[in-house]
Structure formats: C-alpha cells, structure tokens
C-alpha cells in the first residue's frame, strides 16, 4: 500500500487531471492505517444525520463524517437517511394523518417542526433534522470532511445539480474544500451526472461491482465503496489495480464496521477507509491490532 500511495502522490504531482481534482488523502499521514469515517455522524452515540452526531464525531477526534441527502416537497435539501420521516422523527405524532410520511411529501417548514432526537434518547429531545445548508455550516465550523451520499436520487430528479450548486454556494467546490469532499451514491447514473457536471469532485460508487466491470465504473468513480461482508482481499486488490477518472488507483471505503474483529478483517483486506457508527471502537482496534 505504501508504494501505491507514493506512486499516487507522484501521479498527483505530475498529472494535469490531478491538479484539477485533488483527491482526498486516503490515509492521514500515510500511517498505513485506513481512514475511519463516522457513519451518519457518530451515529451510535447521537441521533444519526444530525448536527449533534457530527459534533460528537468531532469531539471523539474524527475528521470525516458521512451523511445522506434528500429533498423536501418544496425543494430544500435535507439530511436524512430513510425516504420516510417515520423512524427518526416524531412525525407520526405531529402529522398523524400524513402516512407514510415520505420526506418528499413534507415542506422544509413542516420538517423543521419535527423532533429528530427523542427517538434516540431523551437527552437529545428537541434536536432538529438539518437542512444541507445548516449541516454544511456545522461541518465547516468543526473543520470536518464530508462523505456526502445522494440518497434515493431516483425520487428527486435533478438533485445532483442542486447539491453541486449548493456546495458551490457554500464555498465547498474551491480547491481548499475539494480535498475534504467525496460524493457517493448507490446509483451509477447519479454519480455519472455528478462527474459530468463537476469533474473535479471526487466520487464514490456504493456497491460491489463485479471485477470485470470495474473499468466501466472507473470512468466516473474514484472510489468503490462496498459493504464489508461483500468483499475479500482479492476484491480490494482488483479495485486498486484499476485507475479512476483522475488517473489514480481506485480506492475502497467499506461499511459498516462497528467491532474490532471486523475492523481487523477490513485492514487485512487493505481497504483505504472504514465507515463506522462507532469510529472510536474501530480506532481502538486499529491501535491495538
Ligand atoms: O456510507 C456507506 C453507507 O452509508 C451506505 O449505506 O444505508 O447506511 O446509507 P446506508
Ligand atoms: Ca449513507
């Protein structure tokens, strides 16, 4: 891996494409350990996809946070995982006649009334479901880096362009921020759109494409981000063997790794990043292992 990182750095220094698109360092300080990313924020310890969850990640010492972005009925980008508000808010109580409580059927003002914390713990009562604008400001305030997932893009036509425009407005598409941002999706079409609209943005495909198809994904994705149960050392090696759209080897951030044994397994596979609800548990395992 070290040799691969050195080769990648050399390519980054020489390649025009690389100069246009700074790809985030896979391993801080080139320690040989994978980057640990806080999944939906530090979501084992604070309500997922809230400002509290990314504050908790920062408090634990983690720089990278992952989130999920969708869109309200009136066109506001919001940070929430499920396509329904039912599981992670009190929407059933506040709007009892509106089943199945889809995100796309509620306005931003209605969503702003919801409690997105008490389902998790009473101590988080009153926590709000953030807009992407509010979330980005907190990421900036915390000096964090963002793995932004476009969730359910098939429900939100044009969401790629809208997300990129908002990131641009928030100053997140300048050179200083591009190495702090990865946009990922389970949808290849959505990622293709992101790459076409803003080729400098680093992108990650969520899934485990067959090794024979990796070159196709490498046309628009810098990372392949598979579930940890779906991969092997051989698979990760195959991904690393293919160059991505910015002329550097594809990288792998795997999910969701919440215990020491699985963390060690992921390290054995030579992944570049580990996405975890319990990033502190993964960090402790990496230090011990
Ligand atoms: O970042 C990987 C992971 O977030 C993908 O699964 O369902 O938690 O969004 P999910
Ligand atoms: Ca996600």
CSV table of C-alpha atoms and ligand atoms in Angstrom, one decimal:
chain,number,residue,atom,x,y,z
A,1,UNK,CA,0.0,0.0,0.0
A,2,UNK,CA,2.8,2.4,0.9
A,3,UNK,CA,4.2,2.0,-2.6
A,4,UNK,CA,0.8,2.6,-4.1
A,5,UNK,CA,0.4,5.8,-2.0
A,6,UNK,CA,3.8,7.1,-3.2
A,7,UNK,CA,3.0,6.3,-6.8
A,8,UNK,CA,-0.3,8.0,-6.4
A,9,UNK,CA,1.3,11.1,-4.9
A,10,UNK,CA,3.8,11.2,-7.8
A,11,UNK,CA,1.0,11.0,-10.3
A,12,UNK,CA,-0.8,13.7,-8.4
A,13,UNK,CA,2.2,16.0,-8.7
A,14,UNK,CA,2.6,15.3,-12.4
A,15,UNK,CA,-0.8,14.8,-13.7
A,16,UNK,CA,-2.9,17.7,-15.1
A,17,UNK,CA,-6.1,15.9,-14.2
A,18,UNK,CA,-4.9,15.5,-10.7
A,19,UNK,CA,-4.1,19.2,-10.4
A,20,UNK,CA,-7.7,19.9,-11.4
A,21,UNK,CA,-9.1,17.5,-8.8
A,22,UNK,CA,-7.3,17.0,-5.5
A,23,UNK,CA,-8.4,13.6,-4.3
A,24,UNK,CA,-8.6,13.3,-0.5
A,25,UNK,CA,-5.6,11.6,1.1
A,26,UNK,CA,-6.7,8.0,1.8
A,27,UNK,CA,-4.5,7.7,4.8
A,28,UNK,CA,-3.7,10.7,7.0
A,29,UNK,CA,0.0,11.0,7.4
A,30,UNK,CA,0.4,7.8,5.4
A,31,UNK,CA,0.4,5.8,8.6
A,32,UNK,CA,-0.7,2.6,6.8
A,33,UNK,CA,-4.0,2.6,8.6
A,34,UNK,CA,-7.3,3.2,6.9
A,35,UNK,CA,-9.1,6.4,7.4
A,36,UNK,CA,-12.0,6.0,9.8
A,37,UNK,CA,-15.2,7.8,8.8
A,38,UNK,CA,-18.2,8.5,11.2
A,39,UNK,CA,-21.3,6.9,9.6
A,40,UNK,CA,-24.2,9.3,9.6
A,41,UNK,CA,-22.0,11.1,12.2
A,42,UNK,CA,-21.0,9.2,15.3
A,43,UNK,CA,-24.4,7.6,15.0
A,44,UNK,CA,-24.1,5.0,17.8
A,45,UNK,CA,-23.8,7.9,20.2
A,46,UNK,CA,-26.0,10.7,18.9
A,47,UNK,CA,-29.1,10.7,16.6
A,48,UNK,CA,-27.9,9.9,13.0
A,49,UNK,CA,-27.5,12.6,10.4
A,50,UNK,CA,-28.0,15.5,12.9
A,51,UNK,CA,-25.6,18.3,13.9
A,52,UNK,CA,-25.3,16.5,17.3
A,53,UNK,CA,-23.9,13.4,15.5
A,54,UNK,CA,-21.2,15.4,13.7
A,55,UNK,CA,-20.4,17.3,16.8
A,56,UNK,CA,-20.0,14.0,18.6
A,57,UNK,CA,-17.7,12.8,15.8
A,58,UNK,CA,-15.6,15.9,16.2
A,59,UNK,CA,-15.5,15.5,19.9
A,60,UNK,CA,-14.2,12.0,19.5
A,61,UNK,CA,-11.5,13.3,17.2
A,62,UNK,CA,-12.8,12.2,13.9
A,63,UNK,CA,-12.4,14.4,10.8
A,64,UNK,CA,-14.6,12.5,8.2
A,65,UNK,CA,-18.3,12.3,8.6
A,66,UNK,CA,-20.8,10.6,6.3
A,67,UNK,CA,-24.4,11.7,5.6
A,68,UNK,CA,-27.4,11.2,3.4
A,69,UNK,CA,-29.1,13.9,1.4
A,70,UNK,CA,-32.7,14.0,0.1
A,71,UNK,CA,-35.2,16.8,-0.9
A,72,UNK,CA,-38.4,18.2,0.6
A,73,UNK,CA,-41.7,18.8,-1.2
A,74,UNK,CA,-40.7,22.5,-1.7
A,75,UNK,CA,-37.2,21.8,-2.9
A,76,UNK,CA,-35.0,22.1,0.2
A,77,UNK,CA,-32.1,19.7,0.6
A,78,UNK,CA,-32.2,17.9,3.9
A,79,UNK,CA,-30.0,15.4,5.7
A,80,UNK,CA,-31.9,12.2,6.5
A,81,UNK,CA,-31.4,8.5,5.7
A,82,UNK,CA,-34.8,6.9,5.1
A,83,UNK,CA,-37.2,8.1,2.4
A,84,UNK,CA,-39.7,8.3,5.3
A,85,UNK,CA,-39.5,10.5,8.4
A,86,UNK,CA,-41.2,7.9,10.5
A,87,UNK,CA,-38.2,6.1,12.1
A,88,UNK,CA,-36.1,9.1,13.1
A,89,UNK,CA,-38.6,11.8,14.0
A,90,UNK,CA,-41.9,12.3,15.8
A,91,UNK,CA,-43.7,12.9,12.5
A,92,UNK,CA,-46.4,10.4,13.4
A,93,UNK,CA,-47.4,12.5,16.4
A,94,UNK,CA,-47.1,15.9,14.8
A,95,UNK,CA,-48.7,14.9,11.5
A,96,UNK,CA,-50.9,11.9,12.3
A,97,UNK,CA,-52.9,11.9,9.0
A,98,UNK,CA,-49.9,12.0,6.6
A,99,UNK,CA,-48.8,8.3,6.4
A,100,UNK,CA,-46.4,7.1,5.1
A,101,UNK,CA,-44.6,10.3,6.0
A,102,UNK,CA,-42.3,10.5,3.0
A,103,UNK,CA,-39.6,13.2,3.0
A,104,UNK,CA,-40.7,14.3,-0.4
A,105,UNK,CA,-44.2,15.0,0.8
A,106,UNK,CA,-43.3,17.5,3.5
A,107,UNK,CA,-42.2,21.1,3.3
A,108,UNK,CA,-39.0,22.3,4.9
A,109,UNK,CA,-41.1,24.3,7.4
A,110,UNK,CA,-43.0,21.2,8.4
A,111,UNK,CA,-39.8,19.2,8.8
A,112,UNK,CA,-38.3,22.0,10.9
A,113,UNK,CA,-41.1,21.4,13.5
A,114,UNK,CA,-40.1,17.7,14.0
A,115,UNK,CA,-38.0,16.3,16.8
A,116,UNK,CA,-35.2,14.2,15.3
A,117,UNK,CA,-33.6,13.3,18.6
A,118,UNK,CA,-36.0,11.9,21.2
A,119,UNK,CA,-36.4,8.6,19.2
A,120,UNK,CA,-32.7,8.0,20.0
A,121,UNK,CA,-32.6,9.3,23.6
A,122,UNK,CA,-34.5,11.7,25.8
A,123,UNK,CA,-31.3,13.7,26.3
A,124,UNK,CA,-31.5,14.6,22.6
A,125,UNK,CA,-35.1,15.8,22.7
A,126,UNK,CA,-35.5,18.9,20.5
A,127,UNK,CA,-32.7,18.0,18.1
A,128,UNK,CA,-33.7,19.1,14.6
A,129,UNK,CA,-33.4,17.4,11.2
A,130,UNK,CA,-30.9,19.6,9.5
A,131,UNK,CA,-31.1,21.2,6.1
A,132,UNK,CA,-28.0,20.6,4.0
A,133,UNK,CA,-27.1,24.3,4.4
A,134,UNK,CA,-27.2,24.0,8.2
A,135,UNK,CA,-25.2,20.8,8.1
A,136,UNK,CA,-22.5,22.2,5.8
A,137,UNK,CA,-22.0,25.2,8.1
A,138,UNK,CA,-21.5,22.8,11.0
A,139,UNK,CA,-19.1,20.7,9.1
A,140,UNK,CA,-17.2,23.8,8.3
A,141,UNK,CA,-17.3,25.1,11.8
A,142,UNK,CA,-16.0,21.7,13.0
A,143,UNK,CA,-13.3,21.6,10.4
A,144,UNK,CA,-14.6,18.3,9.2
A,145,UNK,CA,-14.5,16.5,5.9
A,146,UNK,CA,-17.7,15.1,4.2
A,147,UNK,CA,-18.6,11.9,2.5
A,148,UNK,CA,-22.0,13.1,1.1
A,149,UNK,CA,-24.4,10.4,0.0
A,150,UNK,CA,-27.0,11.3,-2.6
A,151,UNK,CA,-29.8,9.1,-1.2
A,152,UNK,CA,-32.7,7.8,-3.3
A,153,UNK,CA,-31.8,10.0,-6.3
A,154,UNK,CA,-34.5,8.4,-8.4
A,155,UNK,CA,-37.1,10.2,-6.2
A,156,UNK,CA,-35.5,13.6,-6.8
A,157,UNK,CA,-34.9,14.5,-10.4
A,158,UNK,CA,-32.0,16.9,-10.8
A,159,UNK,CA,-30.8,16.5,-7.2
A,160,UNK,CA,-27.2,16.2,-8.4
A,161,UNK,CA,-27.2,19.6,-10.0
A,162,UNK,CA,-28.9,21.1,-7.0
A,163,UNK,CA,-26.5,19.6,-4.5
A,164,UNK,CA,-23.5,20.8,-6.5
A,165,UNK,CA,-25.0,24.3,-6.8
A,166,UNK,CA,-25.5,24.4,-3.1
A,167,UNK,CA,-22.0,23.1,-2.3
A,168,UNK,CA,-20.7,25.8,-4.7
A,169,UNK,CA,-22.7,28.5,-2.9
A,170,UNK,CA,-21.3,27.3,0.4
A,171,UNK,CA,-17.8,27.6,-1.0
A,172,UNK,CA,-17.2,23.8,-1.0
A,173,UNK,CA,-16.1,23.4,-4.6
A,174,UNK,CA,-13.0,25.5,-4.3
A,175,UNK,CA,-9.6,24.0,-4.2
A,176,UNK,CA,-9.3,24.2,-0.5
A,177,UNK,CA,-12.5,22.2,0.0
A,178,UNK,CA,-12.3,19.7,-2.8
A,179,UNK,CA,-9.9,17.5,-0.8
A,180,UNK,CA,-12.4,17.5,2.0
A,181,UNK,CA,-15.3,16.2,0.0
A,182,UNK,CA,-16.4,12.9,-1.6
A,183,UNK,CA,-19.9,12.5,-3.1
A,184,UNK,CA,-21.1,8.9,-3.2
A,185,UNK,CA,-24.3,7.1,-4.3
A,186,UNK,CA,-25.7,3.6,-4.9
A,187,UNK,CA,-26.8,5.0,-8.2
A,188,UNK,CA,-24.3,4.9,-11.0
A,189,UNK,CA,-26.5,7.2,-13.0
A,190,UNK,CA,-26.4,9.8,-10.2
A,191,UNK,CA,-22.6,9.6,-9.9
A,192,UNK,CA,-22.2,9.8,-13.6
A,193,UNK,CA,-24.2,13.0,-13.5
A,194,UNK,CA,-22.0,14.4,-10.7
A,195,UNK,CA,-18.9,13.6,-12.6
A,196,UNK,CA,-20.2,15.1,-15.8
A,197,UNK,CA,-21.4,18.3,-14.1
A,198,UNK,CA,-18.3,18.8,-11.9
A,199,UNK,CA,-15.4,16.5,-13.0
A,200,UNK,CA,-13.2,17.9,-10.2
A,201,UNK,CA,-15.4,16.4,-7.5
A,202,UNK,CA,-14.2,13.1,-6.0
A,203,UNK,CA,-16.9,10.4,-6.3
A,204,UNK,CA,-17.6,7.0,-4.7
A,205,UNK,CA,-19.8,4.3,-6.0
A,206,UNK,CA,-21.7,2.4,-3.3
A,207,UNK,CA,-21.7,-1.3,-4.1
A,208,UNK,CA,-19.6,-4.2,-5.1
A,209,UNK,CA,-19.4,-4.3,-8.9
A,210,UNK,CA,-18.1,-7.5,-10.5
A,211,UNK,CA,-14.3,-7.1,-11.0
A,212,UNK,CA,-14.8,-7.5,-14.8
A,213,UNK,CA,-16.9,-4.3,-14.8
A,214,UNK,CA,-14.7,-2.1,-12.7
A,215,UNK,CA,-13.2,-0.3,-15.7
A,216,UNK,CA,-16.6,1.0,-16.5
A,217,UNK,CA,-17.1,2.4,-13.0
A,218,UNK,CA,-13.7,3.9,-13.2
A,219,UNK,CA,-15.0,6.3,-15.9
A,220,UNK,CA,-16.9,8.3,-13.2
A,221,UNK,CA,-16.0,7.0,-9.8
A,222,UNK,CA,-12.7,7.5,-7.8
A,223,UNK,CA,-13.8,5.0,-5.1
A,224,UNK,CA,-15.7,1.8,-4.9
A,225,UNK,CA,-17.4,1.6,-1.5
A,226,UNK,CA,-18.8,-1.9,-0.8
A,227,UNK,CA,-20.3,-3.4,2.3
A,228,UNK,CA,-17.6,-5.2,4.4
A,229,UNK,CA,-19.4,-8.5,4.1
A,230,UNK,CA,-19.3,-8.4,0.3
A,231,UNK,CA,-15.5,-8.2,-0.1
A,232,UNK,CA,-12.2,-10.0,0.2
A,233,UNK,CA,-8.6,-9.1,-0.1
A,234,UNK,CA,-8.7,-10.2,-3.7
A,235,UNK,CA,-11.6,-8.0,-4.5
A,236,UNK,CA,-9.9,-4.9,-2.9
A,237,UNK,CA,-6.7,-5.7,-4.8
A,238,UNK,CA,-8.7,-5.9,-8.1
A,239,UNK,CA,-10.2,-2.4,-7.3
A,240,UNK,CA,-6.8,-1.0,-6.5
A,241,UNK,CA,-5.5,-2.3,-9.9
A,242,UNK,CA,-7.7,0.0,-11.9
A,243,UNK,CA,-7.1,3.7,-12.3
A,244,UNK,CA,-10.0,6.1,-11.8
A,245,UNK,CA,-11.1,9.2,-13.7
A,246,UNK,CA,-8.3,11.3,-12.2
A,247,UNK,CA,-5.6,8.9,-13.2
A,248,UNK,CA,-5.0,7.4,-9.8
A,249,UNK,CA,-5.9,3.9,-8.4
A,250,UNK,CA,-9.4,3.4,-7.3
A,251,UNK,CA,-9.8,3.3,-3.6
A,252,UNK,CA,-12.1,1.5,-1.2
A,253,UNK,CA,-14.1,2.8,1.8
A,254,UNK,CA,-16.0,-0.1,3.3
A,255,UNK,CA,-19.1,-0.1,5.6
A,256,UNK,CA,-20.4,-0.6,8.2
A,257,UNK,CA,-17.7,-1.7,10.6
A,258,UNK,CA,-18.6,-1.5,14.2
A,259,UNK,CA,-16.5,-4.1,16.0
A,260,UNK,CA,-12.8,-4.9,16.4
A,261,UNK,CA,-12.9,-8.3,14.6
A,262,UNK,CA,-14.5,-6.8,11.5
A,263,UNK,CA,-12.1,-3.8,11.7
A,264,UNK,CA,-9.1,-6.1,11.6
A,265,UNK,CA,-10.6,-8.1,8.8
A,266,UNK,CA,-11.1,-4.8,6.8
A,267,UNK,CA,-7.4,-3.9,7.5
A,268,UNK,CA,-6.4,-7.3,6.3
A,269,UNK,CA,-8.3,-6.6,3.0
A,270,UNK,CA,-6.1,-3.4,2.7
A,271,UNK,CA,-9.1,-1.1,2.4
A,272,UNK,CA,-8.4,2.7,2.4
A,273,UNK,CA,-11.3,3.7,4.6
A,274,UNK,CA,-13.7,2.2,7.2
A,275,UNK,CA,-17.1,3.7,7.7
A,276,UNK,CA,-18.4,3.2,11.2
A,277,UNK,CA,-21.2,4.1,13.6
A,278,UNK,CA,-18.7,3.5,16.4
A,279,UNK,CA,-15.5,5.1,15.0
A,280,UNK,CA,-13.8,5.1,18.4
A,281,UNK,CA,-14.2,1.3,18.6
A,282,UNK,CA,-12.6,1.0,15.2
A,283,UNK,CA,-9.8,3.3,16.1
A,284,UNK,CA,-9.1,1.4,19.3
A,285,UNK,CA,-9.0,-1.8,17.4
A,286,UNK,CA,-6.6,-0.4,14.8
A,287,UNK,CA,-4.3,0.9,17.5
A,288,UNK,CA,-4.4,-2.4,19.4
A,289,UNK,CA,-4.0,-4.6,16.3
B,1,LIG,O1,-21.5,5.1,3.6
B,1,LIG,C1,-22.0,3.8,3.4
B,1,LIG,C2,-23.4,3.6,3.9
B,1,LIG,O2,-23.9,4.9,4.3
B,1,LIG,C3,-24.3,3.1,2.9
B,1,LIG,O3,-25.5,2.6,3.5
B,1,LIG,O4,-27.8,2.6,4.1
B,1,LIG,O5,-26.2,3.5,5.7
B,1,LIG,O6,-26.7,4.8,3.6
B,1,LIG,P1,-26.6,3.4,4.2
B,2,LIG,CA1,-25.3,6.6,3.8
